[in-house]
XYZ file of C-alpha atoms in Angstrom:
738
model
C -34.584 -29.808 12.998
C -31.706 -28.787 11.128
C -30.926 -25.462 11.505
C -29.631 -23.670 8.518
C -27.577 -21.160 8.039
C -28.637 -19.166 5.613
C -31.444 -20.185 3.277
C -31.346 -23.402 1.726
C -27.963 -24.179 4.006
C -27.675 -26.616 6.212
C -26.058 -24.587 9.422
C -23.707 -27.895 10.021
C -22.957 -27.986 6.158
C -21.224 -23.910 6.480
C -19.975 -25.554 10.196
C -17.704 -28.072 8.220
C -16.790 -26.080 4.659
C -15.738 -22.811 7.194
C -13.537 -25.249 9.045
C -12.122 -27.348 5.886
C -11.069 -23.832 4.296
C -9.624 -21.989 7.434
C -6.930 -25.219 8.255
C -6.174 -24.849 4.083
C -5.287 -21.601 4.884
C -3.866 -20.977 7.980
C -2.007 -24.400 7.809
C 1.786 -22.514 7.304
C 1.062 -21.043 10.540
C -1.754 -23.445 13.080
C -2.270 -26.301 13.824
C -5.449 -27.796 12.686
C -6.994 -27.946 15.606
C -7.501 -23.924 15.931
C -9.433 -24.250 12.061
C -11.409 -26.613 13.323
C -13.019 -24.938 16.573
C -12.914 -21.672 14.868
C -15.101 -22.986 12.474
C -17.292 -25.076 14.934
C -18.086 -21.598 17.179
C -18.261 -18.912 14.568
C -21.638 -19.199 13.811
C -22.979 -20.736 17.103
C -25.527 -18.258 17.678
C -27.568 -18.943 14.246
C -29.278 -21.893 16.040
C -31.766 -19.138 18.365
C -34.555 -18.369 17.422
C -34.424 -14.917 16.616
C -32.446 -15.804 13.264
C -33.585 -19.075 12.364
C -37.029 -16.934 11.773
C -34.998 -14.445 10.219
C -33.747 -16.356 7.136
C -37.460 -17.843 6.948
C -38.337 -16.541 3.527
C -42.280 -16.664 4.862
C -40.603 -13.991 8.331
C -42.213 -10.805 6.844
C -40.091 -9.009 9.671
C -36.277 -9.047 8.640
C -34.711 -6.834 12.164
C -36.434 -9.288 15.143
C -34.490 -9.227 17.788
C -32.151 -11.198 18.525
C -30.658 -12.062 15.112
C -26.745 -11.320 16.402
C -25.589 -14.351 15.964
C -21.488 -14.003 16.891
C -21.818 -14.018 20.405
C -22.514 -17.148 21.666
C -20.272 -18.801 20.602
C -17.421 -16.641 21.384
C -18.957 -16.902 25.395
C -19.187 -20.775 24.766
C -15.610 -20.622 23.629
C -14.309 -18.966 26.437
C -15.953 -20.737 28.767
C -15.208 -24.399 27.521
C -11.191 -23.214 26.825
C -11.462 -21.341 30.106
C -8.869 -17.839 29.826
C -5.420 -18.942 27.806
C -7.192 -20.382 24.444
C -10.381 -19.269 25.016
C -10.503 -15.889 24.660
C -8.826 -15.970 21.403
C -11.328 -17.474 20.482
C -13.654 -15.098 21.372
C -12.212 -11.494 20.028
C -12.368 -13.599 16.990
C -15.687 -15.479 16.351
C -17.670 -11.718 18.661
C -15.399 -10.116 15.698
C -16.654 -11.771 12.386
C -18.553 -9.092 11.348
C -18.598 -6.134 13.091
C -14.385 -6.441 12.839
C -11.473 -7.193 16.147
C -13.034 -5.565 19.536
C -10.555 -3.913 22.243
C -11.585 -5.745 25.468
C -10.562 -2.978 27.448
C -13.991 -0.759 27.181
C -11.479 2.731 27.710
C -10.772 3.278 24.645
C -14.144 1.475 22.858
C -16.692 1.837 24.622
C -19.337 -0.627 24.306
C -17.891 -2.031 21.347
C -15.196 -3.853 23.684
C -15.657 -7.877 23.799
C -15.158 -7.558 27.551
C -18.510 -5.290 28.101
C -20.178 -7.653 24.803
C -19.312 -11.260 26.742
C -22.049 -9.512 28.835
C -24.551 -9.936 26.197
C -23.362 -13.052 24.545
C -23.624 -14.714 27.629
C -26.838 -14.717 27.960
C -27.278 -15.556 23.643
C -25.489 -18.629 24.644
C -27.910 -19.666 27.252
C -30.392 -18.983 25.345
C -28.525 -22.361 23.268
C -27.604 -23.987 25.567
C -29.831 -26.910 25.031
C -29.818 -27.276 21.595
C -26.112 -26.469 20.937
C -24.394 -30.216 22.349
C -24.666 -32.117 18.620
C -22.775 -28.465 17.752
C -19.359 -28.451 20.295
C -19.614 -32.801 20.545
C -16.656 -32.840 18.503
C -14.837 -29.923 19.666
C -10.611 -30.631 19.178
C -8.342 -30.090 22.476
C -6.315 -27.218 22.357
C -3.173 -27.776 24.677
C -0.931 -24.881 23.248
C 0.316 -22.112 20.738
C 2.416 -22.401 18.560
C 5.857 -22.943 19.641
C 7.019 -19.184 18.407
C 3.251 -17.180 19.679
C 4.307 -15.622 22.226
C 3.501 -12.312 23.377
C 4.763 -9.873 20.891
C 3.686 -12.094 18.322
C -0.022 -13.419 19.177
C -2.360 -10.360 18.168
C -0.578 -10.575 14.189
C -0.848 -14.568 14.636
C -4.732 -13.970 15.312
C -5.337 -11.316 13.289
C -3.716 -13.766 10.587
C -6.705 -16.382 11.921
C -9.190 -14.192 11.812
C -8.601 -13.414 8.582
C -8.818 -16.522 7.908
C -12.061 -16.952 9.447
C -13.150 -13.975 7.893
C -12.170 -15.470 4.293
C -13.159 -18.803 4.261
C -17.137 -17.802 5.601
C -17.039 -15.029 2.980
C -16.418 -17.590 0.002
C -18.399 -20.845 1.956
C -21.365 -17.947 1.733
C -20.540 -17.366 -1.929
C -20.035 -21.186 -3.235
C -23.630 -20.918 -1.994
C -25.249 -18.088 -2.397
C -24.128 -17.483 -6.106
C -22.305 -20.462 -8.034
C -21.932 -18.929 -10.340
C -19.602 -15.963 -8.825
C -17.946 -18.709 -6.898
C -16.351 -20.299 -10.171
C -15.308 -17.154 -11.669
C -12.637 -17.489 -8.562
C -10.680 -20.003 -10.123
C -11.129 -19.667 -13.692
C -8.124 -20.082 -15.863
C -6.106 -19.753 -13.654
C -2.424 -19.913 -14.254
C 0.688 -21.222 -12.263
C 3.978 -19.603 -11.095
C 5.359 -22.092 -12.862
C 3.769 -21.211 -15.811
C 3.933 -17.207 -15.428
C 7.431 -17.602 -14.580
C 8.088 -19.632 -18.220
C 5.862 -16.469 -20.158
C 8.118 -14.564 -18.242
C 11.689 -15.668 -18.364
C 10.249 -16.120 -22.449
C 8.746 -12.161 -22.816
C 12.620 -11.367 -20.811
C 14.685 -12.800 -23.742
C 13.096 -11.550 -26.351
C 14.370 -8.050 -24.324
C 17.352 -8.358 -23.642
C 18.125 -10.306 -26.811
C 16.735 -6.846 -28.258
C 18.560 -4.703 -26.584
C 21.392 -2.743 -27.390
C 24.668 -4.348 -26.089
C 26.415 -1.758 -24.486
C 28.359 -2.220 -20.741
C 24.692 -0.576 -18.922
C 22.665 -3.894 -20.649
C 25.891 -6.229 -19.943
C 25.440 -4.956 -15.716
C 22.099 -5.478 -15.581
C 21.728 -8.967 -17.551
C 24.931 -9.490 -14.414
C 22.688 -8.347 -11.810
C 19.564 -10.454 -13.659
C 21.722 -13.545 -13.085
C 22.409 -12.704 -9.246
C 19.507 -12.444 -9.105
C 17.900 -15.676 -10.106
C 20.814 -17.717 -8.820
C 19.918 -15.978 -5.213
C 16.069 -17.213 -5.252
C 16.659 -20.734 -5.521
C 18.402 -20.336 -1.972
C 15.920 -20.299 0.668
C 16.958 -17.094 3.367
C 13.349 -15.326 4.360
C 14.843 -12.264 4.584
C 16.837 -9.933 1.561
C 18.151 -6.827 0.140
C 17.791 -6.696 -2.788
C 20.707 -3.132 -3.589
C 21.297 -1.703 -7.092
C 21.757 1.795 -8.458
C 19.124 3.596 -10.297
C 19.701 2.060 -13.564
C 20.106 -1.387 -12.903
C 16.871 -2.909 -13.948
C 15.424 -3.915 -9.974
C 11.746 -4.421 -10.469
C 12.459 -6.973 -12.702
C 15.990 -8.515 -11.568
C 13.317 -8.695 -7.941
C 10.806 -10.119 -10.676
C 13.176 -12.573 -11.842
C 14.032 -13.798 -8.333
C 10.805 -13.929 -7.125
C 9.608 -16.117 -9.508
C 12.254 -18.676 -9.412
C 11.812 -18.714 -5.643
C 8.830 -19.357 -5.665
C 9.001 -22.350 -8.390
C 11.461 -23.353 -6.652
C 10.150 -23.939 -2.189
C 6.811 -23.170 -3.479
C 4.675 -19.814 -3.086
C 1.940 -19.620 -3.288
C 1.531 -15.978 -4.688
C 4.211 -13.073 -5.750
C 3.117 -9.287 -3.927
C 4.790 -6.410 -4.677
C 4.488 -3.173 -2.500
C 4.661 0.173 -4.177
C 5.563 3.171 -1.714
C 3.627 6.402 -3.626
C 0.218 5.447 -5.987
C 2.303 7.307 -8.808
C 4.317 5.330 -10.210
C 1.824 1.483 -9.027
C 0.531 1.636 -12.638
C 3.728 2.354 -14.854
C 4.817 -0.931 -12.742
C 1.500 -2.172 -13.103
C 2.057 -1.649 -17.149
C 5.426 -3.312 -16.983
C 4.432 -6.772 -15.222
C 1.156 -7.068 -17.983
C 3.617 -6.873 -20.510
C 5.528 -10.019 -19.024
C 2.376 -12.187 -17.257
C -1.143 -10.725 -19.316
C -3.277 -8.805 -18.220
C -5.341 -10.749 -16.987
C -3.049 -12.345 -13.974
C -2.391 -8.598 -13.007
C -4.249 -7.803 -9.583
C -3.209 -4.302 -9.315
C -4.920 -3.341 -5.699
C -5.015 0.113 -4.227
C -7.696 3.183 -4.325
C -6.394 4.821 -7.128
C -7.137 2.330 -9.732
C -8.127 3.777 -13.156
C -10.820 1.323 -13.959
C -11.804 2.798 -17.631
C -8.596 1.847 -18.753
C -9.260 -1.176 -16.481
C -11.723 -2.167 -18.978
C -10.356 -1.671 -22.779
C -7.784 -3.787 -21.664
C -9.612 -6.733 -20.176
C -12.748 -8.291 -20.910
C -15.728 -7.602 -18.520
C -15.368 -11.500 -16.809
C -11.584 -10.940 -16.204
C -12.772 -7.258 -14.722
C -15.370 -9.702 -12.165
C -12.118 -12.193 -11.342
C -9.448 -8.804 -11.031
C -12.221 -7.499 -9.029
C -13.332 -10.978 -6.575
C -10.052 -11.394 -5.854
C -9.190 -8.176 -4.693
C -10.943 -9.082 -1.755
C -9.206 -11.985 -0.457
C -5.730 -11.211 -2.823
C -5.975 -15.149 -3.254
C -4.563 -14.422 -7.220
C -0.731 -15.323 -8.509
C 1.324 -11.616 -9.374
C -0.703 -8.766 -7.066
C 1.045 -4.896 -7.453
C -0.336 -2.608 -4.352
C 0.811 0.041 -1.812
C 2.572 0.671 1.280
C -0.666 1.930 2.596
C -2.425 -1.186 1.386
C 0.091 -3.202 2.104
C 0.859 -2.533 6.185
C -2.821 -0.546 6.740
C -3.975 -3.961 5.997
C -1.614 -5.580 8.599
C -2.828 -4.436 11.736
C -6.253 -3.768 10.629
C -8.962 -4.726 12.404
C -11.490 -4.650 9.805
C -13.304 -7.792 8.341
C -12.454 -6.549 5.235
C -8.914 -5.296 5.146
C -8.236 -8.465 7.484
C -9.581 -10.866 4.715
C -6.481 -10.967 2.785
C -3.763 -10.915 5.168
C -3.425 -14.730 5.668
C -2.587 -14.868 2.028
C 0.032 -12.586 2.390
C 1.843 -15.788 3.736
C 3.741 -17.951 2.554
C 4.341 -16.081 0.018
C 7.070 -13.681 -1.692
C 6.655 -10.134 -0.988
C 8.653 -6.911 -2.487
C 8.878 -4.021 -1.055
C 9.818 -1.442 -3.861
C 11.570 1.800 -2.801
C 11.848 -0.305 1.211
C 13.533 3.349 1.894
C 10.157 5.105 1.992
C 8.387 2.971 4.257
C 7.049 6.167 6.695
C 8.945 7.138 10.087
C 5.906 7.604 12.334
C 5.337 4.242 11.795
C 9.093 2.396 10.851
C 7.873 0.553 13.991
C 4.934 -1.497 13.855
C 6.427 -1.815 9.575
C 9.837 -3.734 10.334
C 8.538 -5.204 13.650
C 5.473 -6.679 10.447
C 8.230 -7.348 8.157
C 10.363 -9.442 10.833
C 7.439 -11.696 12.028
C 6.593 -12.462 8.500
C 9.702 -13.566 7.615
C 9.865 -15.740 10.763
C 6.859 -16.388 11.556
C 4.519 -17.568 8.620
C 6.847 -18.769 5.602
C 6.732 -14.684 3.609
C 10.311 -14.549 1.541
C 10.916 -10.240 2.039
C 13.273 -8.679 0.269
C 13.523 -4.664 0.669
C 14.389 -3.901 -2.841
C 16.441 -0.094 -3.377
C 18.868 2.048 -4.562
C 19.549 3.540 -0.779
C 18.954 0.718 1.563
C 17.658 2.322 4.589
C 20.036 -0.531 6.984
C 16.843 -1.699 9.260
C 19.657 -3.929 10.795
C 21.095 -0.553 12.259
C 18.122 0.751 14.125
C 19.187 2.353 17.652
C 16.213 -0.801 19.188
C 15.535 1.045 22.568
C 14.950 4.667 20.263
C 13.069 2.074 17.804
C 11.645 -0.268 19.245
C 12.938 -2.492 17.164
C 15.942 -3.388 14.864
C 15.539 -5.724 11.966
C 16.196 -9.611 12.565
C 19.522 -11.247 10.599
C 19.348 -10.282 6.453
C 21.586 -11.530 2.788
C 22.021 -9.619 -0.156
C 20.824 -11.075 -3.372
C 23.933 -8.843 -5.293
C 27.587 -10.165 -4.231
C 29.799 -6.315 -4.017
C 27.058 -4.276 -4.361
C 30.058 -0.968 -4.826
C 31.057 -1.899 -8.086
C 27.941 -1.444 -9.273
C 27.554 1.838 -7.686
C 30.963 3.197 -9.425
C 30.326 1.035 -12.764
C 26.062 2.257 -12.873
C 27.240 5.794 -12.527
C 25.172 7.638 -14.751
C 24.989 11.661 -13.117
C 27.902 13.992 -11.360
C 26.241 15.572 -8.375
C 26.856 19.510 -7.434
C 27.128 20.111 -3.823
C 26.730 23.769 -2.910
C 30.249 25.003 -1.726
C 28.507 26.955 1.544
C 25.494 25.289 2.429
C 24.704 28.372 4.018
C 24.040 30.821 0.909
C 20.875 30.165 -0.495
C 19.573 30.475 -4.647
C 16.465 33.077 -5.150
C 14.285 30.893 -7.511
C 15.382 34.146 -10.200
C 18.587 32.868 -10.381
C 17.570 29.157 -10.475
C 14.512 29.541 -13.377
C 19.010 31.735 -14.760
C 19.807 28.752 -15.201
C 17.313 26.597 -15.899
C 16.822 28.450 -18.489
C 20.404 27.076 -20.120
C 18.377 24.076 -21.132
C 15.905 22.827 -24.121
C 15.704 19.338 -21.001
C 15.344 20.015 -18.001
C 14.283 18.825 -14.763
C 13.962 20.738 -11.034
C 12.532 18.923 -8.415
C 11.382 21.572 -5.280
C 10.188 20.164 -1.850
C 6.679 22.403 -1.125
C 4.217 23.368 -3.885
C 4.248 26.625 -2.597
C 8.058 26.806 -4.558
C 6.558 24.838 -6.845
C 4.198 27.336 -8.640
C 6.691 30.483 -8.215
C 9.523 29.354 -9.232
C 6.770 27.793 -12.633
C 5.870 31.402 -12.979
C 8.776 32.537 -13.134
C 9.921 30.440 -15.624
C 6.560 30.727 -18.204
C 7.204 34.285 -18.035
C 10.685 34.178 -20.517
C 9.235 30.675 -21.703
C 6.217 29.401 -22.063
C 6.529 26.800 -24.259
C 7.404 23.949 -23.002
C 7.530 25.002 -19.549
C 5.298 22.298 -17.501
C 4.247 22.416 -13.916
C 3.735 19.233 -12.651
C 2.518 18.517 -8.543
C -0.207 17.008 -6.140
C -2.743 19.346 -6.553
C -3.004 17.549 -10.222
C -5.633 14.464 -9.403
C -4.156 11.095 -10.636
C -5.894 11.456 -13.982
C -4.883 15.462 -14.826
C -0.737 14.131 -13.806
C -0.372 11.209 -16.316
C -1.378 13.242 -18.816
C 1.366 15.940 -18.364
C 3.259 13.057 -17.903
C 2.772 11.740 -20.448
C 3.145 14.761 -22.360
C 6.441 15.473 -20.901
C 7.328 12.089 -22.508
C 6.361 12.846 -25.662
C 8.363 16.148 -25.464
C 11.596 14.116 -24.116
C 11.381 11.856 -27.663
C 10.835 14.280 -29.760
C 14.103 16.420 -28.396
C 11.374 19.683 -27.910
C 12.687 21.522 -25.118
C 10.737 20.361 -21.705
C 11.273 22.280 -19.022
C 9.550 20.861 -15.946
C 8.845 22.172 -12.687
C 7.923 19.435 -9.824
C 7.385 18.568 -6.152
C 8.431 15.086 -4.838
C 5.779 13.222 -5.621
C 7.549 12.490 -9.232
C 11.073 10.835 -7.712
C 10.130 7.581 -6.834
C 10.099 5.433 -10.327
C 8.710 7.511 -12.688
C 10.206 6.964 -15.593
C 11.378 9.618 -17.176
C 15.256 10.280 -18.376
C 16.390 14.486 -18.644
C 19.557 15.196 -19.056
C 19.520 17.577 -16.819
C 18.474 17.514 -13.071
C 17.807 20.429 -9.519
C 17.084 19.262 -6.816
C 16.829 21.768 -3.984
C 18.848 20.468 -0.907
C 16.400 17.596 1.271
C 16.857 14.793 2.009
C 19.915 12.036 0.620
C 17.272 9.265 0.169
C 15.202 12.050 -1.844
C 18.065 13.849 -4.148
C 18.905 10.639 -5.325
C 16.164 9.543 -5.751
C 15.986 12.770 -8.655
C 18.457 11.739 -9.422
C 16.779 8.797 -10.670
C 15.267 10.978 -13.984
C 18.961 11.910 -14.760
C 21.137 10.137 -17.579
C 18.719 6.865 -15.845
C 19.018 5.257 -19.267
C 22.748 6.289 -19.808
C 22.442 7.193 -23.538
C 25.283 10.619 -22.893
C 26.975 8.157 -22.369
C 30.281 8.215 -21.815
C 29.459 11.874 -20.712
C 27.665 12.165 -17.903
C 24.296 13.711 -15.926
C 24.779 16.532 -14.221
C 22.360 16.471 -11.009
C 22.841 20.423 -9.222
C 21.558 20.191 -5.268
C 21.100 24.623 -3.958
C 19.876 25.935 -1.275
C 16.424 27.421 -1.283
C 15.534 30.399 -0.599
C 12.848 29.113 2.449
C 14.297 25.520 4.277
C 11.730 22.482 4.187
C 8.810 22.974 5.957
C 9.157 21.229 9.580
C 9.105 18.021 10.376
C 10.547 15.142 8.297
C 11.855 17.078 5.522
C 13.252 19.193 7.732
C 15.260 16.385 8.907
C 16.193 14.786 5.817
C 17.579 18.129 4.797
C 19.187 18.907 8.043
C 21.191 15.569 7.769
C 22.167 15.939 4.888
C 23.780 19.172 5.784
C 25.171 17.581 9.396
C 26.896 14.450 6.796
C 27.471 17.425 4.090
C 30.848 17.899 6.689
C 32.294 15.225 5.967
C 33.302 14.079 2.577
C 29.777 12.697 1.076
C 30.558 10.295 -2.106
C 26.415 9.881 -2.726
C 27.901 6.422 -4.844
C 28.994 4.329 -1.975
C 25.456 2.300 -0.505
C 27.408 3.077 3.265
C 26.524 6.041 2.735
C 23.003 6.210 2.439
C 23.577 3.358 5.731
C 25.484 6.591 7.581
C 22.184 9.109 6.480
C 19.760 6.398 7.182
C 21.486 5.581 10.650
C 21.582 9.584 11.385
C 18.012 10.915 10.302
C 15.772 7.878 12.478
C 18.403 8.600 14.931
C 16.259 12.109 14.913
C 12.335 10.976 14.850
C 10.977 11.818 17.815
C 8.125 9.062 17.296
C 8.187 6.315 14.747
C 4.322 4.497 15.905
C 6.023 1.567 19.384
C 2.415 3.272 20.483
C 0.944 0.968 18.457
C 2.820 -1.916 19.627
C 2.653 -1.195 23.058
C -1.717 -1.340 22.641
C -1.225 -4.230 21.149
C 1.198 -6.205 22.949
C -0.504 -4.882 26.160
C 2.068 -6.841 29.325
C 1.410 -7.533 31.815
C -2.094 -7.531 31.200
C -3.563 -11.703 29.938
C -6.376 -10.761 27.005
C -6.522 -6.923 26.698
C -5.495 -6.003 22.974
C -6.813 -3.014 22.004
C -7.424 -4.505 18.649
C -9.850 -2.161 17.072
C -8.067 1.619 18.803
C -5.450 0.433 15.896
C -6.933 -0.377 13.249
C -8.921 2.758 13.331
C -5.314 5.124 14.297
C -3.018 3.179 12.236
C -3.069 5.397 8.930
C 0.516 5.688 6.774
C -1.737 8.895 5.691
C -2.946 11.592 7.801
C -6.626 12.318 7.522
C -6.627 14.301 10.309
C -4.211 16.258 8.252
C -5.962 16.671 4.510
C -9.393 15.473 2.866
C -9.043 14.544 -0.848
C -11.907 16.907 -3.269
C -13.290 15.538 -6.527
C -12.229 18.105 -9.467
C -13.826 18.918 -12.114
C -11.044 17.190 -14.439
C -11.348 15.155 -17.375
C -15.166 12.392 -17.318
C -15.347 13.707 -14.360
C -18.011 16.339 -14.633
C -19.459 13.552 -15.924
C -19.380 10.971 -13.115
C -20.635 13.530 -10.871
C -23.659 14.136 -12.537
C -24.330 10.405 -12.809
C -22.848 10.404 -8.549
C -25.806 12.513 -7.726
C -28.133 10.361 -9.402
C -27.155 7.137 -8.983
C -25.976 6.946 -5.721
C -22.594 6.220 -3.777
C -21.467 2.883 -5.002
C -17.782 0.932 -4.860
C -17.374 0.751 -9.102
C -18.083 5.015 -9.415
C -16.506 5.667 -7.138
C -13.926 3.190 -8.139
C -13.433 5.833 -10.724
C -13.559 8.778 -9.638
C -10.526 8.379 -7.315
C -9.229 9.392 -10.703
C -10.114 12.948 -9.963
C -9.165 13.568 -6.538
C -7.004 15.459 -5.374
C -6.094 15.896 -1.497
C -6.410 19.117 0.180
C -5.195 19.832 3.757
C -7.793 20.740 6.097
C -6.811 24.513 6.147
C -7.437 25.040 3.135
C -10.627 23.005 3.041
C -11.822 25.171 5.855
C -11.600 28.548 2.752
C -12.740 26.577 -0.197
C -15.919 25.970 1.132
C -16.291 29.288 2.634
C -15.591 31.156 -1.160
C -17.229 28.217 -2.868
C -15.125 26.215 -4.699
C -15.735 23.645 -3.362
C -18.968 22.355 -1.408
C -20.741 18.487 -0.410
C -21.983 16.769 -2.275
C -26.092 16.515 -2.582
C -27.269 13.188 -3.410
C -31.256 12.205 -3.145
C -31.878 15.319 -0.942
C -29.115 14.669 2.003
C -25.873 16.408 2.569
C -22.939 14.231 2.153
C -19.626 14.471 3.367
C -18.425 13.996 -0.781
C -17.120 17.718 -1.017
C -16.560 18.955 -4.906
C -15.380 20.601 -6.719
C -17.974 23.846 -7.495
C -17.088 25.953 -10.802
C -14.562 24.738 -13.398
C -12.306 27.927 -12.795
C -10.640 27.065 -9.640
C -9.260 23.800 -10.799
C -6.079 24.763 -13.256
C -5.058 22.909 -16.795
C -0.702 24.770 -15.555
C -1.681 24.144 -11.911
C -4.705 21.254 -10.250
C -6.682 23.286 -7.659
C -5.712 27.016 -7.955
C -5.977 27.864 -3.918
C -4.422 30.692 -4.395
C -7.966 32.116 -5.845
C -9.794 32.598 -3.168
C -12.233 34.518 -4.506
C -15.346 33.826 -7.724
C -16.072 37.408 -10.200
C -20.297 37.705 -9.320
C -20.692 36.223 -13.138
C -19.376 32.557 -11.736
C -21.077 32.881 -8.650
C -23.866 32.451 -10.481
C -25.192 28.241 -10.414
């Protein structure tokens, strides 16, 4: 009898194709015999009568009992290979549709592998007499790769799981939709070709740039990055002050390194979605829009469709599933959460992080509560998976100096790309910092507003949304023209438009006074002659200063950065710890233009943390409990953004009302939800309850059923000045009539 994997495809053909893919994907970190074992066993259960009837086109009942097919292979793996190797395979096989499970049932009950294996053994018994021809060539597994130990087994297993998921889905696509399958590889240039294109375009930029000291220094940094790219070291730091051109220089390093050492792709990781579009657009100028995969939750599909034709959009969507693309721009959330996920869809891409180059832009912004697992996975990728990691920032966080007793890990030995980076901080000095003489003397918002009114172009960055609105209201009363508010209470589309307006006013030498929360600090490409910053962590102060005299246009004069102590300290938590650490440093002579200052700052800051995420590694490593790993529990709780703190609300702005109507009519689908992501605002849970109570937002009803999707009720609840108006808690009588 010929058993089928799906209608029209023999099971043996599918298993052989999956074996071929897994062996290819895992060649950097796993022997081929592991790929053969995984590929052979993953769909062994499809031999069962239930599944074969289910895929029979003449069978009307598609919900036949016994159609589950992942259990039998998992049970046979442990039976054939024993506990040491067999359980590893059992996790992967059992989870290839539902996700990597926990072993013990104390956290996930019946979903745990220990529970599921009881049924799996019964499923195996049902097909045992038929499996001989499928398992006769199973390879021997005599040992794990040399680098695999108890503390990194979980990552190695997740990488193999990723290979299996991608292989399984690629072959299913090849058999079921060959046109889509062929589209994945169509017209894809090599990194060598992209390097040649990048070098030509970058040289044009250099040739056309003004010949001045700043550009000479940038070119020197670029040359050092290219030279360093020819060295094999897998863990690098790139310490360059703001204005030194580190974005393009780091990409030049990566291209040089990729071509020299045969790396497969370049993954550029950015902390915030608010700046990812700007970086991706910059890269598109050099590589072409069709060669840059932008992958994050806030992608602007409408704009993408204006830039690219439908076939290329489809290619991008396919590449986002498994990161099989030459240049990828993504976020910390997407990158790190995928590396600790148990979900098949999120895990699918991570094998393509191996043998690649990862550039972590603004590396100091790795979420402190997740510092331990994030540093640990960077160590593992660079040491054992062929990944070259570059930590790129003006304020290096000195991860190699972490207190291992407190944090649990420290970054393994890294090498700086730039020789003598100190000199560039002095030579690229663009601003003068004015710290308060008396750290205990506060300034009122009225005083800050009065100071800002003395300047035609000025930015003030504050610590909270409440402070942002308060200062804006004071300032706009005295001078409404050109006074602009910017905060995360505005949706992504709104913020983008506001930033464009700020840039337009700056370029046209018009009055512009901006009050913003921290969202403007990380890489937003704007340039003010004067910046005010509420006292905060030293890294935040320097990031704000990066918006001051950014291009050195005031030369020989310096931009002015004024640090002030606001009426209220930063909220308790990380913001307060950062502020307190800066206060502690200000007791000494504080020289912000020296890299070692930041090393000292981060050493003090990290030592103040109560939680750096050590519990995640403890659940994955489980010393003394052989084979017991909490994959699912970690995957569900490893969230760089706290979902419990805030909920997304779709606001009525721009094109969103029409998109909301489509959602009500068409129901939830991927493309529409991606478009609506541009029009969402994350609202604290406490405020969500209040807004629901007073009718400002409501649960969206689709096809007569209430959903968990929250939508703004009335246009007046969203302000062109502030975004979501949390201070408007009551509607007028006429507004209340729907």
